[in-house]
Short mmCIF file of C-alpha atoms and ligand atoms in Angstrom, two decimals:
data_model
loop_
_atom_site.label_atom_id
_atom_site.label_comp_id
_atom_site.label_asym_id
_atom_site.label_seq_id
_atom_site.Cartn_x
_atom_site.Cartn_y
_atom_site.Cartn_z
CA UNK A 1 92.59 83.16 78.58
CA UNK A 2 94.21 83.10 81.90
CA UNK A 3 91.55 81.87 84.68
CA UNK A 4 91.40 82.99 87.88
CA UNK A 5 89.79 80.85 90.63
CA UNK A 6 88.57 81.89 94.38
CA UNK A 7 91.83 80.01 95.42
CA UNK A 8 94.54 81.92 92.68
CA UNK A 9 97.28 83.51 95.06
CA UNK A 10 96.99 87.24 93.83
CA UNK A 11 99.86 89.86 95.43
CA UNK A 12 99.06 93.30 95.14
CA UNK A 13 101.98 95.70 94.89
CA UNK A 14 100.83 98.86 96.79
CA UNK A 15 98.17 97.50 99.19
CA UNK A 16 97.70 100.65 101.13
CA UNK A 17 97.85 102.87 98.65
CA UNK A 18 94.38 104.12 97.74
CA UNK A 19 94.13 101.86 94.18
CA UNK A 20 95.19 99.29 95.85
CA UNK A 21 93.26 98.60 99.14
CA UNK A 22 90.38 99.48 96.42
CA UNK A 23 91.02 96.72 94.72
CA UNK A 24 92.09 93.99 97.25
CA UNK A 25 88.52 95.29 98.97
CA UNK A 26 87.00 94.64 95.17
CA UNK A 27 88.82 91.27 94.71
CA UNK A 28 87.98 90.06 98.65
CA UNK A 29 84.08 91.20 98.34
CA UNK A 30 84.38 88.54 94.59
CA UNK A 31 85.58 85.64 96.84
CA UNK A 32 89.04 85.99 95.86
CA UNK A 33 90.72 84.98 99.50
CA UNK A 34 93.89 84.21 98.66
CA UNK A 35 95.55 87.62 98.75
CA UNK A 36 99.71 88.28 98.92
CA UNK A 37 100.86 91.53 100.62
CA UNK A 38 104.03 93.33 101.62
CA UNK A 39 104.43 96.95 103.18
CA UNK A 40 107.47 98.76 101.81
CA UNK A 41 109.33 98.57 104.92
CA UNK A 42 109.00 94.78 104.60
CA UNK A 43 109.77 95.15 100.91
CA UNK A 44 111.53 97.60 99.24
CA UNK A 45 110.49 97.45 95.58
CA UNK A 46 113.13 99.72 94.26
CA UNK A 47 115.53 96.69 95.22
CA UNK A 48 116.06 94.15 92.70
CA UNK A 49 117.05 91.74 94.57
CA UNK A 50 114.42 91.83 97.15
CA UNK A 51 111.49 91.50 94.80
CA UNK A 52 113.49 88.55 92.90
CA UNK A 53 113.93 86.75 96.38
CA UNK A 54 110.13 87.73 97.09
CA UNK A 55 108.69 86.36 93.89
CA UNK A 56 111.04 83.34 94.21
CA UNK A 57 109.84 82.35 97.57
CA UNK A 58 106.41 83.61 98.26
CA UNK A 59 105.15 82.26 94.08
CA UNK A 60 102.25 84.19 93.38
CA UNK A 61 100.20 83.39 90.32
CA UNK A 62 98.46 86.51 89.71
CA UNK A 63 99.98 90.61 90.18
CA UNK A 64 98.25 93.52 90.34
CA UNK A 65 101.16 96.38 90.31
CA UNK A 66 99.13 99.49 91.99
CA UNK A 67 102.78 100.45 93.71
CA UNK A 68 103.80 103.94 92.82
CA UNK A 69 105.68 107.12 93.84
CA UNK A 70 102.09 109.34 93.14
CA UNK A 71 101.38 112.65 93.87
CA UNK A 72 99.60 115.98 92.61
CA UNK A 73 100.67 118.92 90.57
CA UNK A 74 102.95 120.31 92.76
CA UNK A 75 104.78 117.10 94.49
CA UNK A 76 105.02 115.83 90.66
CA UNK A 77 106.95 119.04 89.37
CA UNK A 78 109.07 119.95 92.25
CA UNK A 79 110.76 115.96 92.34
CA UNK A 80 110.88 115.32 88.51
CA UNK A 81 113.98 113.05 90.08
CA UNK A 82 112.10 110.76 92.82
CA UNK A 83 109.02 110.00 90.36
CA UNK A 84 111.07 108.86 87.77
CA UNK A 85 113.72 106.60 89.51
CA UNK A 86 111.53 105.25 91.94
CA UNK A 87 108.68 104.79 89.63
CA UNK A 88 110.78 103.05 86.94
CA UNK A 89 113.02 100.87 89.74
CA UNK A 90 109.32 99.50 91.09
CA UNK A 91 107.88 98.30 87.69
CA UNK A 92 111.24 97.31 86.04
CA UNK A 93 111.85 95.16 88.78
CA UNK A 94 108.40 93.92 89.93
CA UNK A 95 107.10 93.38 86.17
CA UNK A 96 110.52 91.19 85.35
CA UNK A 97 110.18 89.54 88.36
CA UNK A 98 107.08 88.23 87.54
CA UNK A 99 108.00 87.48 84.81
CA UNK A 100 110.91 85.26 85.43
CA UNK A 101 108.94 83.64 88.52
CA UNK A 102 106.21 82.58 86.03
CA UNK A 103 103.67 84.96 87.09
CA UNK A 104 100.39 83.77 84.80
CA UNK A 105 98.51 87.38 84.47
CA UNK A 106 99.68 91.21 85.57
CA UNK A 107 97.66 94.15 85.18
CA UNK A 108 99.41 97.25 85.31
CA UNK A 109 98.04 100.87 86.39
CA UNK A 110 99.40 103.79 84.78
CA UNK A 111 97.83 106.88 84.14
CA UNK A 112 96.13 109.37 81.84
CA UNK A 113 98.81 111.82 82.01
CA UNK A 114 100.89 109.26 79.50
CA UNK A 115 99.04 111.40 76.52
CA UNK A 116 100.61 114.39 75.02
CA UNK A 117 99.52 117.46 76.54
CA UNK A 118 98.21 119.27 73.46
CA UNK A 119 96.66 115.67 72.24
CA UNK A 120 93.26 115.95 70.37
CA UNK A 121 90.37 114.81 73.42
CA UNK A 122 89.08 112.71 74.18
CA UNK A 123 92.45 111.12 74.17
CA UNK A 124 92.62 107.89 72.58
CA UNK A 125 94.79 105.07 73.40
CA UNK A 126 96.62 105.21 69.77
CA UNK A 127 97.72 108.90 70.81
CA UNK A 128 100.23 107.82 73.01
CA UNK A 129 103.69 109.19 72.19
CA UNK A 130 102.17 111.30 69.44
CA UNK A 131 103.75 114.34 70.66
CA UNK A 132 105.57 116.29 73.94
CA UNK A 133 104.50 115.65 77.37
CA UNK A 134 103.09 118.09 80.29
CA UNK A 135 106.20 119.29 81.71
CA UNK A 136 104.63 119.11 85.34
CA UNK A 137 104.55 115.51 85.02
CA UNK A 138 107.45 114.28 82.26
CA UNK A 139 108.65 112.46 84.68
CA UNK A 140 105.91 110.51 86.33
CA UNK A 141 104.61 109.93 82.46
CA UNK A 142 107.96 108.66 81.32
CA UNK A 143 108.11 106.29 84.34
CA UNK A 144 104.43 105.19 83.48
CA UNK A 145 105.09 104.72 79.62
CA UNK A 146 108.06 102.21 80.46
CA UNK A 147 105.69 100.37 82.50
CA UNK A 148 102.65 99.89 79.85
CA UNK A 149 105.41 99.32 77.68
CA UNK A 150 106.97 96.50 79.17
CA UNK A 151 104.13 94.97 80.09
CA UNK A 152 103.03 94.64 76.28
CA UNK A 153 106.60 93.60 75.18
CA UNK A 154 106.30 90.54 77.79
CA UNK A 155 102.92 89.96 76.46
CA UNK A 156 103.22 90.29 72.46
CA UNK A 157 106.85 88.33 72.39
CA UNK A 158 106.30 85.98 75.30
CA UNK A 159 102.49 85.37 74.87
CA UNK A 160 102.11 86.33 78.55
CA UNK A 161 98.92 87.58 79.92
CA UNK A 162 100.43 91.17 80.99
CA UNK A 163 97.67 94.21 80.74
CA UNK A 164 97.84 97.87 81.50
CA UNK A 165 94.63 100.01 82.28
CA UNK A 166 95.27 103.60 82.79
CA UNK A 167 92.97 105.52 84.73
CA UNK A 168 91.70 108.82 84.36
CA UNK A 169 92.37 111.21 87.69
CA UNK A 170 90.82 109.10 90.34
CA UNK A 171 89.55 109.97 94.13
CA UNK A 172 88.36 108.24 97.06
CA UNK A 173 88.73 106.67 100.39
CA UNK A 174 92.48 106.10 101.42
CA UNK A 175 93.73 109.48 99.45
CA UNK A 176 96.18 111.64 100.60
CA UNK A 177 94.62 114.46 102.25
CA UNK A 178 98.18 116.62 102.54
CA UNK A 179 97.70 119.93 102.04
CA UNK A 180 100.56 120.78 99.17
CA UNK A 181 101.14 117.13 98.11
CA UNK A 182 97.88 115.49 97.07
CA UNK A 183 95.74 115.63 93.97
CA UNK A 184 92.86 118.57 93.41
CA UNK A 185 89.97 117.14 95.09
CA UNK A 186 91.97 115.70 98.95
CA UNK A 187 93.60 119.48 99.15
CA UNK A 188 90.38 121.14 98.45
CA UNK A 189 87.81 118.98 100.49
CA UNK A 190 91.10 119.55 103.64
CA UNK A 191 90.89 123.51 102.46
CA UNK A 192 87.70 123.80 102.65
CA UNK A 193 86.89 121.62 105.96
CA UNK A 194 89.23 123.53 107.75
CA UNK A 195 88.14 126.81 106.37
CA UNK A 196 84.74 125.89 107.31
CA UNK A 197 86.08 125.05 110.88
CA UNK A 198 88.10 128.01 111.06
CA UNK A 199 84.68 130.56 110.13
CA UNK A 200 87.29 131.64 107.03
CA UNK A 201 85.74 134.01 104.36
CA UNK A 202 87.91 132.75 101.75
CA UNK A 203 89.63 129.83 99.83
CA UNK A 204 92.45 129.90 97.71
CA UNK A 205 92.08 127.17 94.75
CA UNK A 206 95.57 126.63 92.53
CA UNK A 207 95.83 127.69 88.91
CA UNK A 208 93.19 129.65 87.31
CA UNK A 209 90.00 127.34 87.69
CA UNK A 210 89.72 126.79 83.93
CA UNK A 211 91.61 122.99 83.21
CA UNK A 212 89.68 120.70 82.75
CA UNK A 213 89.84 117.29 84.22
CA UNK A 214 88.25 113.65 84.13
CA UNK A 215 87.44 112.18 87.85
CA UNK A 216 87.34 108.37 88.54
CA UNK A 217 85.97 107.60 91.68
CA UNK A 218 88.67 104.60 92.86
CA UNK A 219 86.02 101.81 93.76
CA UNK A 220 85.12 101.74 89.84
CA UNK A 221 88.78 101.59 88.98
CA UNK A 222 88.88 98.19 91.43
CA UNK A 223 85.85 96.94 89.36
CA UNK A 224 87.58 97.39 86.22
CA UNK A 225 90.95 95.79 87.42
CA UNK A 226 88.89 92.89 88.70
CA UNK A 227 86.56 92.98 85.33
CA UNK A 228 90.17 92.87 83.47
CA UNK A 229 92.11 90.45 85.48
CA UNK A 230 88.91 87.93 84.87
CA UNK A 231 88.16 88.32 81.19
CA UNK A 232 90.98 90.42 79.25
CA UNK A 233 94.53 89.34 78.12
CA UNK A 234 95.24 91.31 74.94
CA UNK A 235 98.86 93.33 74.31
CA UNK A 236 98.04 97.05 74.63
CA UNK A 237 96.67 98.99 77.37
CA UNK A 238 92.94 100.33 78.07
CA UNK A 239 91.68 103.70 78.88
CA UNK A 240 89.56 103.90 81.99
CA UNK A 241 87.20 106.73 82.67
CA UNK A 242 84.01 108.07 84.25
CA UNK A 243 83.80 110.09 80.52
CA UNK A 244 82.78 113.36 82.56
CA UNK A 245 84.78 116.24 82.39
CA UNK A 246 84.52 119.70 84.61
CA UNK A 247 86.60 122.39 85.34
CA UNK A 248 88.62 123.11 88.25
CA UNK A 249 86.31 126.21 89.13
CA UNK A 250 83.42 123.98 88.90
CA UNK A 251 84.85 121.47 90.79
CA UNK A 252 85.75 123.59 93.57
CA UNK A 253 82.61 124.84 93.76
CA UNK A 254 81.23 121.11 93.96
CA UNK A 255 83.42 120.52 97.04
CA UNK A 256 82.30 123.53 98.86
CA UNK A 257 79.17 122.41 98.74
CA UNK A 258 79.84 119.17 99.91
CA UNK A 259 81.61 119.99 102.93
CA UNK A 260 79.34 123.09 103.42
CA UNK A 261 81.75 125.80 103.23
CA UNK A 262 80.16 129.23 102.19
CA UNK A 263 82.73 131.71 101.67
CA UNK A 264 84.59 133.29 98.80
CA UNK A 265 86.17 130.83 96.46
CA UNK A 266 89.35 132.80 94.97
CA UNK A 267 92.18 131.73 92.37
CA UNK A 268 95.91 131.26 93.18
CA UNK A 269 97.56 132.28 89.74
CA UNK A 270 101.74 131.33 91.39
CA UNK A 271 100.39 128.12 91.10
CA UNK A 272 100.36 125.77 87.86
CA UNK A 273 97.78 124.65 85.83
CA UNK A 274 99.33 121.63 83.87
CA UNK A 275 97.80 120.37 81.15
CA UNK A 276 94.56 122.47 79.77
CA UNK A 277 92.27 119.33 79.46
CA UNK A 278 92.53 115.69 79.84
CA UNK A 279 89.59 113.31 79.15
CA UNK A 280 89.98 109.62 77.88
CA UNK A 281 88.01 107.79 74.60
CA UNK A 282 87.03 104.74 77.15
CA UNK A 283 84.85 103.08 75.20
CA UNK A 284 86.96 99.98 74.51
CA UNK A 285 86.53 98.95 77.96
CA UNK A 286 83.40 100.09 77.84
CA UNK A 287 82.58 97.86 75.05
CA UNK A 288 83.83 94.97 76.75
CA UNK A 289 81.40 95.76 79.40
CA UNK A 290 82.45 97.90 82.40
CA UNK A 291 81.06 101.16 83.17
CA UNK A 292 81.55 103.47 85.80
CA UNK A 293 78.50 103.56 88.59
CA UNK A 294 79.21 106.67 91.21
CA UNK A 295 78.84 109.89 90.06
CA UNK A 296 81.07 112.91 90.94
CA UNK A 297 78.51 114.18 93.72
CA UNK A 298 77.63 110.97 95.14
CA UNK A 299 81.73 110.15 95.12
CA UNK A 300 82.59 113.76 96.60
CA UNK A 301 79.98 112.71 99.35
CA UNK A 302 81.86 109.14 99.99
CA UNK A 303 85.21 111.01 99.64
CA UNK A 304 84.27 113.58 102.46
CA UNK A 305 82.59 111.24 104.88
CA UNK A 306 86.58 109.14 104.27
CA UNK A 307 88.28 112.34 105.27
CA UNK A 308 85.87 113.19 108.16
CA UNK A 309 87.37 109.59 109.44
CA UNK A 310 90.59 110.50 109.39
CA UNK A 311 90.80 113.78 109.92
CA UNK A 312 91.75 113.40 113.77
CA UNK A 313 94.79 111.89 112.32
CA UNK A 314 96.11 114.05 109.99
O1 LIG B 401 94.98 116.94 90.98
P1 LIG B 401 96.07 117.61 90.29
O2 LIG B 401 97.32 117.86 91.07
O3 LIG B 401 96.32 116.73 88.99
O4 LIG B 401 95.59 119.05 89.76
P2 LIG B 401 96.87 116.98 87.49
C1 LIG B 401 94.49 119.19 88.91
C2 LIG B 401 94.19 120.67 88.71
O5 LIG B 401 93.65 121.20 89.93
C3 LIG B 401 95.38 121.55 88.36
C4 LIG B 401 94.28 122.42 90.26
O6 LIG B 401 94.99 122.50 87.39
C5 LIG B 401 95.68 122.24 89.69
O7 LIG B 401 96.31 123.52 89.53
N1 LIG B 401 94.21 122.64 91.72
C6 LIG B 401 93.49 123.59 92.34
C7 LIG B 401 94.83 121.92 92.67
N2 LIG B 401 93.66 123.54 93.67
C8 LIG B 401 94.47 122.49 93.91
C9 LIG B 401 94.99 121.91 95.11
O8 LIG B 401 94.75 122.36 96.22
N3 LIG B 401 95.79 120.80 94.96
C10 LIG B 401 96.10 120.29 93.73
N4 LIG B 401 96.87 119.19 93.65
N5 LIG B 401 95.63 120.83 92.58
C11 LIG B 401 98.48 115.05 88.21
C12 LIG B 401 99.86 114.63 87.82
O9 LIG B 401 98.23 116.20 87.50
O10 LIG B 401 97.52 114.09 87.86
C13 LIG B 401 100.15 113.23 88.13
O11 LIG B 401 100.79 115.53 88.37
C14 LIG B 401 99.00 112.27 87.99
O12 LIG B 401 101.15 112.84 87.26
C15 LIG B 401 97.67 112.84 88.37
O13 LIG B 401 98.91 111.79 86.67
C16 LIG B 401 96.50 111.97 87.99
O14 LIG B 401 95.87 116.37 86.59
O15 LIG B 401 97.24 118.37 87.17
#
């Protein structure tokens, strides 16, 4: 078992992304001090070279790769292009270059939509590449399944310490609160804020209301990347989930009430639905000992109050 120790020098790829300035808070609040960061103007992680010279000169013992091209529904289907080059460029070249510059552990975060879309649920992690992908995010999943993949080929022929957790759809503070880029719940809480500001009667939601999705809230994804980087080594990757499921009308309906809008909530059909339902079989991690503590309401709450913060800025 690879040890980590208050002093291990730990570089997180993606720092001010929302996973991970969750988990560099997680790691920071554990005593971990010693903590390695680059923004992407300072590094450009699509460039080989860069990240070789970087790894060669700055040495750090630990990775966390949170760095990724992410996006919701519609970003991920309109630039099936940009989310697979990029994606693939960043873990190719950061997970090799850890590699090769003797890295001693690297967790890896994918994502649940690796899973077939018409999988059997909840999705397992022996269903992966069991059948066709969600076309709205191919790309993004193909990019992701090269990374887990990787990662366990360094780990089961080089006995490195390489791990992948894929989260479920996660939320929290430091999302991206654009209105026709981000994931479900930073459009709708933005939708609905404003339409409460603007004395709207109505709110469009995307799709028809019926998919189905699993929410993570992003501080209980840190705990599990810190609960894995201290105590789990094994080739293979782990689900990570809240285990709740709810539907997009529910949802919506859940966010309303949390930012206190009280007008009509409609459906817009032009828009996709992607996959019909996606909820992870966690309970190897769970087994190992993590569980998720904030609930979807309590999360929503924590989410809104983070927009309310920023919303002067956006
Ligand atoms: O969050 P979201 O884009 O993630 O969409 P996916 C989830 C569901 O919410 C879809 C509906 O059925 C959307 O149609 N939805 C309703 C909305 N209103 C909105 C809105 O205002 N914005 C957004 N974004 N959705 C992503 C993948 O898919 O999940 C990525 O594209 C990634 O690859 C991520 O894996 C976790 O679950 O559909």
């Amino acid at each position: 078992m690879e040890k980590l120790n208050p002093r291990s020098k730990i570089y997180i790829a993606g720092h001010r992304g929302m996973v991970g300035s969750a988990v560099a808070r997680e790691l920071k609040a554990r005593g971990y001090q010693n903590l390695v960061s680059r923004t992407s103007q300072e590094l450009d992680l699509t460039r080989q070279e860069s990240v070789q010279e970087f790894f060669a000169n700055e040495k750090p013992q630990i990775v966390v790769l949170a760095a990724a091209k992410v996006g919701g529904i519609l970003a991920n289907s309109q630039n099936l292009t940009e989310f697979l080059y990029q994606n693939l460029m960043i873990e190719m070249n950061v997970i090799r270059a850890a590699a090769e510059a003797g890295v001693k552990k690297l967790l890896f975060l994918g994502s649940s939509c690796i899973y077939p879309k018409l999988a059997p649920q909840p999705l397992k992690e022996e269903y992966l590449l069991t059948g066709a992908l969600e076309p709205t995010n191919e790309a993004y999943a193909i990019a992701k399944i090269a990374g887990l993949k990787l990662t366990e080929y360094y780990n089961r022929e080089q006995g490195r310490a390489f791990i992948s957790a894929m989260p479920s759809n996660l939320y929290g503070p430091g999302d991206n609160y654009h209105p026709d880029h981000s994931h479900v719940i930073p459009g709708l809480i933005r939708r609905f804020h404003e339409a409460k500001l603007g004395d709207l009667p109505e709110v469009k939601v995307w799709g028809s209301g019926t998919p189905l999705r699993e929410f993570l809230y992003v501080d209980d994804l840190a705990r599990a990347c810190v609960f894995l980087l201290e105590s789990y080594d094994e080739p293979g990757f782990l689900n990570v989930g809240s285990g709740g499921e709810i539907t997009i009308r529910d949802l919506a309906s859940l966010i309303a009430k949390t930012v206190g809008f009280t007008g009509q909530i409609t459906f817009d059909s032009t828009k996709p639905d992607g996959t019909p339902r996606k909820v992870m079989d966690s309970s190897k991690i769970r087994a190992l000992g993590w569980k998720p503590q904030v609930s979807l309401e309590a999360g929503l709450s924590l989410a809104y109050q983070d927009f309310l913060g920023k919303s002067a800025s956006i």
